[in-house]
Short mmCIF file of C-alpha atoms in Angstrom, two decimals:
data_model
loop_
_atom_site.label_atom_id
_atom_site.label_comp_id
_atom_site.label_asym_id
_atom_site.label_seq_id
_atom_site.Cartn_x
_atom_site.Cartn_y
_atom_site.Cartn_z
CA MET A 1 36.53 73.82 92.67
CA SER A 2 35.01 75.36 89.45
CA SER A 3 31.58 74.15 90.57
CA ILE A 4 32.29 75.94 94.01
CA LEU A 5 33.36 79.28 92.23
CA SER A 6 30.33 78.95 89.72
CA SER A 7 28.22 78.41 93.11
CA ALA A 8 29.73 81.56 94.73
CA ALA A 9 29.27 83.68 91.64
CA GLN A 10 25.76 82.72 91.12
CA GLY A 11 25.11 83.58 94.74
CA ARG A 12 26.67 87.16 94.40
CA ALA A 13 24.96 87.74 91.06
CA ARG A 14 21.46 86.57 92.83
CA ASP A 15 21.87 88.34 96.08
CA LEU A 16 23.36 91.65 95.17
CA PRO A 17 20.06 93.20 94.18
CA ILE A 18 18.60 92.11 97.62
CA LEU A 19 21.57 93.61 99.49
CA VAL A 20 20.88 96.99 97.29
CA GLY A 21 17.32 96.92 97.77
CA THR A 22 17.71 96.23 101.59
CA SER A 23 20.34 99.36 101.91
CA SER A 24 18.00 101.16 99.79
CA ALA A 25 14.89 100.60 102.20
CA HIS A 26 17.26 101.84 105.07
CA PHE A 27 17.85 104.94 103.13
CA LEU A 28 14.16 105.50 103.04
CA ASN A 29 13.87 104.35 106.89
CA ASP A 30 16.43 106.90 107.92
CA LEU A 31 15.58 109.67 105.55
CA ALA A 32 12.09 109.94 107.67
CA GLN A 33 13.92 109.96 111.13
CA SER A 34 16.44 112.45 109.83
CA LEU A 35 13.32 114.70 108.88
CA LEU A 36 12.39 114.51 112.23
CA ILE A 37 15.41 116.28 113.58
CA ALA A 38 16.01 118.44 110.47
CA SER A 39 12.70 120.08 111.22
CA TYR A 40 13.58 121.17 114.86
CA PRO A 41 14.62 124.70 113.83
CA LEU A 42 10.90 124.99 111.97
CA LEU A 43 9.14 123.30 114.72
CA ARG A 44 11.19 125.58 117.49
CA GLY A 45 9.91 128.74 115.76
CA ASP A 46 6.06 127.35 114.99
CA PHE A 47 5.71 125.71 118.51
CA SER A 48 7.69 127.74 120.24
CA LEU A 49 9.86 125.06 121.84
CA ASP A 50 13.15 125.08 123.66
CA PHE A 51 16.18 122.88 123.46
CA THR A 52 15.07 120.65 126.00
CA GLN A 53 11.76 120.12 124.43
CA LEU A 54 13.49 119.34 121.11
CA GLY A 55 15.79 116.99 123.01
CA PHE A 56 12.71 115.08 124.41
CA LEU A 57 11.44 114.82 120.84
CA THR A 58 14.39 112.79 119.97
CA LEU A 59 14.41 110.88 123.23
CA ALA A 60 10.73 109.94 122.51
CA ASN A 61 11.67 108.64 118.86
CA GLN A 62 15.07 106.77 119.52
CA VAL A 63 14.33 105.39 123.01
CA THR A 64 11.28 104.05 121.68
CA ALA A 65 13.56 102.31 118.81
CA SER A 66 16.31 101.48 121.58
CA VAL A 67 13.77 99.52 123.90
CA LEU A 68 11.94 97.62 121.25
CA GLN A 69 14.74 96.52 118.64
CA PRO A 70 16.38 93.90 120.86
CA VAL A 71 13.17 92.63 121.79
CA ILE A 72 12.09 92.35 118.20
CA GLY A 73 15.32 90.86 117.54
CA ILE A 74 15.18 88.02 119.79
CA TRP A 75 11.75 87.28 118.59
CA ALA A 76 12.88 87.38 115.09
CA ASP A 77 15.76 85.15 116.12
CA ARG A 78 13.18 82.36 117.41
CA LYS A 79 11.10 82.77 114.32
CA PRO A 80 12.02 85.04 111.39
CA ARG A 81 9.11 87.19 110.50
CA PRO A 82 10.19 88.63 107.12
CA TRP A 83 6.88 90.44 106.57
CA SER A 84 7.71 92.47 109.76
CA LEU A 85 9.97 94.75 107.28
CA ALA A 86 6.82 95.94 105.16
CA VAL A 87 5.11 96.56 108.46
CA GLY A 88 7.74 98.66 109.96
CA MET A 89 7.98 100.98 106.97
CA SER A 90 4.08 101.45 106.90
CA ILE A 91 4.45 102.47 110.72
CA THR A 92 7.20 104.77 109.59
CA CYS A 93 4.89 106.27 106.62
CA LEU A 94 2.01 106.84 109.28
CA GLY A 95 4.50 108.76 111.82
CA LEU A 96 5.91 111.01 109.26
CA LEU A 97 2.35 112.08 107.98
CA LEU A 98 1.31 112.71 111.72
CA LEU A 99 4.42 114.99 111.87
CA ALA A 100 3.57 116.87 108.99
CA TRP A 101 0.02 117.49 110.19
CA ALA A 102 0.53 118.13 113.99
CA GLN A 103 -0.78 120.69 115.76
CA SER A 104 0.24 120.35 119.19
CA TYR A 105 3.71 119.36 120.80
CA VAL A 106 1.84 116.21 122.06
CA VAL A 107 1.19 115.03 118.79
CA LEU A 108 4.77 115.74 117.79
CA LEU A 109 5.71 113.33 120.69
CA ALA A 110 3.30 110.91 119.37
CA ALA A 111 4.90 111.07 115.82
CA SER A 112 8.04 110.77 117.20
CA VAL A 113 7.10 107.43 118.99
CA LEU A 114 5.81 106.29 115.67
CA LEU A 115 8.83 106.78 113.78
CA GLY A 116 10.70 105.26 116.70
CA LEU A 117 8.61 102.06 116.34
CA GLY A 118 8.60 101.82 112.80
CA SER A 119 12.52 101.83 112.84
CA ALA A 120 12.56 99.28 115.46
CA ILE A 121 10.64 96.98 113.63
CA PHE A 122 12.57 97.55 110.42
CA HIS A 123 16.37 97.27 111.85
CA PRO A 124 16.83 93.73 113.20
CA GLU A 125 14.67 91.97 109.97
CA ALA A 126 16.78 94.17 107.47
CA ALA A 127 20.07 93.47 109.35
CA ARG A 128 19.67 89.53 108.85
CA ALA A 129 18.50 90.21 105.36
CA ALA A 130 21.87 92.12 104.50
CA ARG A 131 23.85 89.47 106.27
CA ARG A 132 22.40 86.74 104.57
CA SER A 133 22.80 88.30 101.11
CA SER A 134 26.54 89.17 102.05
CA GLY A 135 28.29 86.43 99.95
CA GLY A 136 30.76 86.03 102.98
CA ARG A 137 31.67 89.53 103.06
CA HIS A 138 29.93 90.70 106.31
CA GLY A 139 32.11 93.95 106.84
CA LEU A 140 31.14 95.04 103.39
CA ALA A 141 27.66 93.96 103.31
CA GLN A 142 27.04 95.79 106.66
CA SER A 143 28.76 98.82 105.25
CA ILE A 144 26.47 98.92 101.95
CA PHE A 145 23.51 98.49 104.32
CA GLN A 146 24.87 101.43 106.60
CA LEU A 147 25.25 103.76 103.47
CA GLY A 148 21.69 103.50 102.94
CA GLY A 149 20.96 104.69 106.11
CA HIS A 150 23.72 107.24 106.25
CA ALA A 151 22.77 108.84 102.79
CA GLY A 152 18.95 108.96 104.30
CA SER A 153 20.05 111.08 107.38
CA ALA A 154 22.32 113.00 105.16
CA LEU A 155 20.00 113.98 102.89
CA GLY A 156 17.23 114.87 105.23
CA PRO A 157 18.64 118.20 106.04
CA LEU A 158 19.18 119.07 102.48
CA MET A 159 15.48 118.07 101.43
CA LEU A 160 14.07 119.87 104.30
CA ALA A 161 16.09 123.32 103.35
CA LEU A 162 15.01 122.65 99.58
CA PHE A 163 11.45 121.78 99.91
CA VAL A 164 9.99 122.05 103.47
CA LEU A 165 11.45 125.39 104.86
CA PRO A 166 10.02 127.40 101.84
CA ARG A 167 6.33 125.77 102.21
CA GLY A 168 6.03 124.95 105.94
CA GLN A 169 5.71 121.50 107.98
CA SER A 170 2.85 120.15 106.11
CA ALA A 171 5.43 119.83 102.97
CA LEU A 172 6.67 116.99 104.93
CA ALA A 173 3.80 114.88 103.77
CA TRP A 174 5.18 115.23 100.35
CA PHE A 175 7.83 112.05 101.61
CA ALA A 176 5.10 109.80 102.15
CA PRO A 177 4.80 108.33 98.59
CA LEU A 178 8.61 107.35 98.99
CA MET A 179 7.73 105.62 102.08
CA ALA A 180 4.97 103.74 100.16
CA ALA A 181 7.44 102.63 97.41
CA GLY A 182 9.64 101.39 100.30
CA ILE A 183 6.71 99.37 101.63
CA VAL A 184 6.40 97.54 98.25
CA LEU A 185 10.15 97.25 98.03
CA LEU A 186 10.41 95.43 101.52
CA ALA A 187 7.53 93.03 100.56
CA VAL A 188 9.72 92.01 97.75
CA ILE A 189 12.85 91.41 100.18
CA GLY A 190 10.79 89.76 102.86
CA ARG A 191 9.50 87.09 100.22
CA TRP A 192 13.25 86.62 99.23
CA THR A 193 14.20 86.31 102.90
CA HIS A 194 11.74 83.54 103.65
CA HIS A 195 13.09 81.78 100.46
CA ALA A 196 16.58 81.97 101.57
CA ALA A 197 15.71 80.81 105.10
CA VAL A 198 14.06 77.75 103.59
CA THR A 199 16.51 77.04 101.09
CA GLY A 200 19.34 77.53 103.57
CA GLY A 201 20.74 80.84 102.37
CA THR A 202 23.94 81.38 100.23
CA VAL A 203 27.32 80.18 99.34
CA PRO A 204 30.23 82.33 101.03
CA MET A 205 32.28 84.10 98.11
CA ALA A 206 35.17 82.07 96.73
CA GLY A 207 38.48 82.66 98.46
CA GLN A 208 36.99 83.92 101.68
CA HIS A 209 36.77 80.87 103.75
CA ASP A 210 37.95 81.78 107.17
CA ARG A 211 41.69 81.43 108.24
CA PRO A 212 42.83 79.35 110.71
CA GLY A 213 41.21 80.49 114.00
CA ALA A 214 38.92 82.96 112.33
CA SER A 215 35.77 81.15 112.55
CA ALA A 216 35.07 82.99 115.85
CA VAL A 217 36.67 85.85 117.99
CA PRO A 218 38.59 83.99 120.61
CA VAL A 219 37.32 85.39 123.67
CA ARG A 220 36.77 84.08 126.99
CA GLU A 221 34.53 86.77 128.32
CA PRO A 222 31.87 87.83 125.41
CA VAL A 223 29.82 89.78 127.95
CA ARG A 224 32.80 91.98 128.86
CA GLU A 225 33.34 92.54 124.88
CA ILE A 226 29.85 93.40 124.34
CA ALA A 227 29.91 95.80 127.24
CA ILE A 228 32.94 97.39 125.83
CA LEU A 229 31.50 97.74 122.43
CA LEU A 230 28.13 99.05 123.91
CA ALA A 231 30.06 101.97 125.96
CA LEU A 232 31.80 102.59 122.51
CA ILE A 233 28.27 103.04 120.74
CA ALA A 234 27.62 104.94 123.57
CA ALA A 235 30.33 107.77 123.24
CA LYS A 236 30.11 107.44 119.08
CA PHE A 237 26.57 108.22 119.24
CA SER A 238 26.36 110.75 121.72
CA TYR A 239 29.04 112.90 119.95
CA LEU A 240 27.17 112.60 116.51
CA ALA A 241 23.96 113.42 118.36
CA CYS A 242 25.49 116.74 119.28
CA PHE A 243 25.92 117.30 115.46
CA GLU A 244 22.50 116.08 114.11
CA ASN A 245 20.29 117.83 116.64
CA TYR A 246 22.16 120.98 117.61
CA PHE A 247 25.01 121.66 114.80
CA VAL A 248 22.61 124.12 112.95
CA PHE A 249 21.94 126.21 116.15
CA TYR A 250 25.88 126.31 116.93
CA LEU A 251 26.69 127.56 113.79
CA GLY A 252 24.14 130.41 113.88
CA THR A 253 25.07 131.12 117.47
CA ARG A 254 28.82 131.49 117.03
CA PHE A 255 29.26 132.30 113.41
CA GLY A 256 25.98 133.73 112.39
CA THR A 257 25.22 131.00 109.51
CA SER A 258 21.66 130.85 108.30
CA ILE A 259 19.11 128.12 108.84
CA ALA A 260 19.51 126.97 105.38
CA GLY A 261 23.02 127.30 105.37
CA GLY A 262 23.38 125.36 108.29
CA GLN A 263 21.28 122.64 107.00
CA ILE A 264 23.47 122.36 103.93
CA VAL A 265 26.51 121.93 106.35
CA LEU A 266 24.74 119.45 108.19
CA PHE A 267 24.01 117.80 104.71
CA VAL A 268 27.71 117.62 103.95
CA PHE A 269 28.77 116.57 107.50
CA LEU A 270 26.22 113.38 107.49
CA GLY A 271 27.11 112.63 103.95
CA ALA A 272 30.89 112.28 105.05
CA SER A 273 29.79 110.26 107.77
CA ALA A 274 28.01 108.09 105.15
CA LEU A 275 30.96 107.66 103.05
CA GLY A 276 33.11 106.98 106.40
CA GLY A 277 30.64 104.34 106.92
CA ILE A 278 31.13 102.54 103.74
CA VAL A 279 35.16 102.91 103.63
CA GLY A 280 35.23 101.59 107.13
CA GLY A 281 33.21 98.38 106.39
CA HIS A 282 35.40 97.89 103.29
CA LEU A 283 38.61 98.10 105.69
CA THR A 284 37.06 96.03 108.34
CA ASP A 285 37.27 92.80 106.14
CA ARG A 286 40.58 93.63 105.39
CA VAL A 287 42.35 94.79 108.71
CA GLY A 288 39.93 93.48 111.27
CA THR A 289 37.36 94.72 113.55
CA ARG A 290 39.53 95.71 116.61
CA ALA A 291 42.16 97.44 114.36
CA MET A 292 39.28 99.49 112.59
CA ILE A 293 37.46 100.44 115.93
CA VAL A 294 40.94 101.72 117.51
CA PHE A 295 41.63 103.70 114.37
CA SER A 296 38.12 105.25 114.14
CA PHE A 297 38.30 106.66 117.75
CA TRP A 298 41.75 107.74 117.82
CA GLY A 299 41.60 109.29 114.64
CA ALA A 300 38.68 111.30 115.22
CA LEU A 301 39.79 112.52 118.33
CA PRO A 302 42.34 115.37 117.21
CA PHE A 303 39.77 116.85 114.87
CA SER A 304 36.95 116.73 117.50
CA LEU A 305 39.34 118.69 119.89
CA ALA A 306 39.82 121.27 117.30
CA VAL A 307 36.49 122.06 116.54
CA PRO A 308 35.18 124.54 119.54
CA TYR A 309 38.56 126.64 118.78
CA LEU A 310 38.73 127.01 114.92
CA GLY A 311 37.12 129.70 112.89
CA PRO A 312 34.13 128.88 110.70
CA GLU A 313 35.62 127.15 107.85
CA LEU A 314 38.17 125.16 109.75
CA ALA A 315 35.93 124.39 112.34
CA ILE A 316 33.49 122.90 109.62
CA VAL A 317 36.24 120.95 108.09
CA ALA A 318 37.40 119.73 111.20
CA ALA A 319 33.95 118.54 112.09
CA ILE A 320 33.56 116.74 108.83
CA PHE A 321 36.70 114.87 109.34
CA ALA A 322 35.70 113.62 112.95
CA GLY A 323 32.29 112.68 111.79
CA ALA A 324 33.56 110.51 108.82
CA ILE A 325 36.60 108.88 110.88
CA LEU A 326 34.05 107.99 113.67
CA ALA A 327 31.51 106.81 111.59
CA SER A 328 33.80 104.31 109.96
CA ALA A 329 33.70 102.35 113.34
CA PHE A 330 29.75 101.36 113.38
CA SER A 331 30.18 98.34 110.75
CA ALA A 332 33.15 96.77 112.46
CA ILE A 333 31.59 97.05 115.88
CA VAL A 334 28.48 95.36 114.65
CA VAL A 335 30.53 92.65 112.95
CA HIS A 336 32.43 92.05 116.23
CA ALA A 337 29.46 91.64 118.01
CA GLN A 338 27.71 89.21 115.56
CA THR A 339 30.99 87.12 115.67
CA LEU A 340 30.75 86.73 119.42
CA MET A 341 27.28 85.60 118.80
CA PRO A 342 26.84 83.99 115.57
CA HIS A 343 23.55 82.38 116.54
CA ARG A 344 21.60 85.54 117.38
CA ILE A 345 22.23 87.61 114.82
CA GLY A 346 18.72 89.40 115.15
CA MET A 347 19.35 90.03 118.81
CA VAL A 348 22.68 91.33 118.29
CA SER A 349 21.62 93.56 115.59
CA GLY A 350 18.68 94.78 117.32
CA LEU A 351 20.54 95.31 120.62
CA PHE A 352 23.39 97.55 118.75
CA PHE A 353 20.98 99.37 116.54
CA GLY A 354 18.73 99.73 119.64
CA ALA A 355 21.55 101.09 121.57
CA ALA A 356 22.69 103.39 118.77
CA PHE A 357 18.88 104.80 119.00
CA GLY A 358 18.69 104.78 122.44
CA VAL A 359 21.67 106.70 123.25
CA GLY A 360 21.32 109.12 120.63
CA GLY A 361 17.89 109.95 122.07
CA LEU A 362 19.32 110.28 125.81
CA ALA A 363 22.48 112.20 124.60
CA ALA A 364 19.80 114.62 122.51
CA ALA A 365 17.80 115.31 125.84
CA ALA A 366 20.52 115.65 128.13
CA LEU A 367 22.57 118.02 125.71
CA GLY A 368 19.75 119.96 125.05
CA VAL A 369 19.57 120.73 128.88
CA VAL A 370 23.35 121.53 128.78
CA ALA A 371 22.72 123.78 125.83
CA ASP A 372 19.72 125.74 127.48
CA GLY A 373 21.69 125.95 130.91
CA TYR A 374 25.19 126.85 129.38
CA GLY A 375 24.96 127.65 125.97
CA VAL A 376 25.73 125.57 122.45
CA GLU A 377 29.16 127.01 122.66
CA VAL A 378 29.87 125.03 125.88
CA LEU A 379 28.28 121.89 124.90
CA TYR A 380 30.65 121.62 121.78
CA ARG A 381 33.36 121.96 124.14
CA ILE A 382 32.26 119.13 126.33
CA ALA A 383 31.27 116.91 123.65
CA SER A 384 34.55 117.08 121.73
CA TRP A 385 36.29 114.68 124.53
CA LEU A 386 33.63 112.18 123.83
CA PRO A 387 35.99 110.31 121.24
CA LEU A 388 38.41 109.92 124.00
CA ALA A 389 36.36 106.71 124.79
CA GLY A 390 38.87 104.92 122.50
CA LEU A 391 40.74 104.18 125.50
CA LEU A 392 38.60 101.44 126.07
CA THR A 393 39.73 99.63 123.08
CA ILE A 394 42.69 98.55 124.99
CA PHE A 395 40.55 95.94 126.55
CA LEU A 396 38.91 94.65 123.56
CA ASN A 397 40.66 91.13 122.25
CA ARG A 398 42.52 91.11 119.41
CA PRO A 399 40.54 88.77 117.00
CA ALA A 400 41.10 87.33 113.80
CA ARG A 401 39.69 88.99 110.60
CA ALA A 402 36.15 88.65 110.57
CA VAL A 403 36.18 87.66 107.12
CA ALA A 404 39.34 86.90 105.09
CA THR A 405 39.80 88.76 102.00
CA GLY A 406 41.81 85.92 100.48
#
């Protein structure tokens, strides 16, 4: 027993830097993606774009990631390619530079596609590295990995307000050295992933062996479960896309908030979502995936329904609570799906990250059409009902805890 404990402790000590490094790389990847969306108020003025055109920028970015991530995940399952991590970040860096120097809408679309391609290559292999370095705490590891992504998404609007808005579009190129550092970091993580695959990975944490019946989610129809989880992903990311893409415009239209002020509010909203993600991942390991998913959707619903009918301060607070609670579901959804198909981690990770991107892109385009046709206030009244998709959770099987905490 002592040798097992010692081995587990050594595994945790060795692999924690890899998990933190993977999360840090996720931070850089999603920071670049967030800078695209955060720059919309700037681009709208410089290029005279309408909401529909902005929505199609998001569509180009996120559908590229959505279509390619499952394909790349299947490819990685058949033969892992750890070097693809650094390649993905290199493409992201190129897309960010193109965004900084774009002089036409067509080039903006090309930059959006490159950012989506880099993200598509990054996510499946990075999710595999995060799971391999989890020490058996898959929910917590997934949430730490997600924390980096959420933090990057949250800081994008703040960085844009502080550094880009005063200087203009070309200042986006200032972030390229960060992406270059990410390429070096991911090259190191790629070498570790290759070595871990050769040597057979790590030892699960002591005291976290599965309880009876917990080795797999007991389902008779995994395809049905996957379909339900994807529908929940669709509702979750459609709601969040409404805020990421149009919240600054909503605050300006309804309450007269300045662009810089709206970007700061968006930073707080996305930061709260990041916190919700890390808390949700921790709770997933304790209460189980299904319970966490149920709480997330039903807990967010009262706040989301209240947002369109409150004054400025209370509307912002309600939006922050709705976003944070809804964000807590993502780690649980991914871990639930990974447990359904434990030998297809790359494919499952690619499918769900891809779905998140694809739905976000499609929703952004559709919501932009609604905003142009009926106004952003009507848009938020419609979007407030999206967490009602939590009704679908009654059709999810009740699994054993994904990982017992002992």
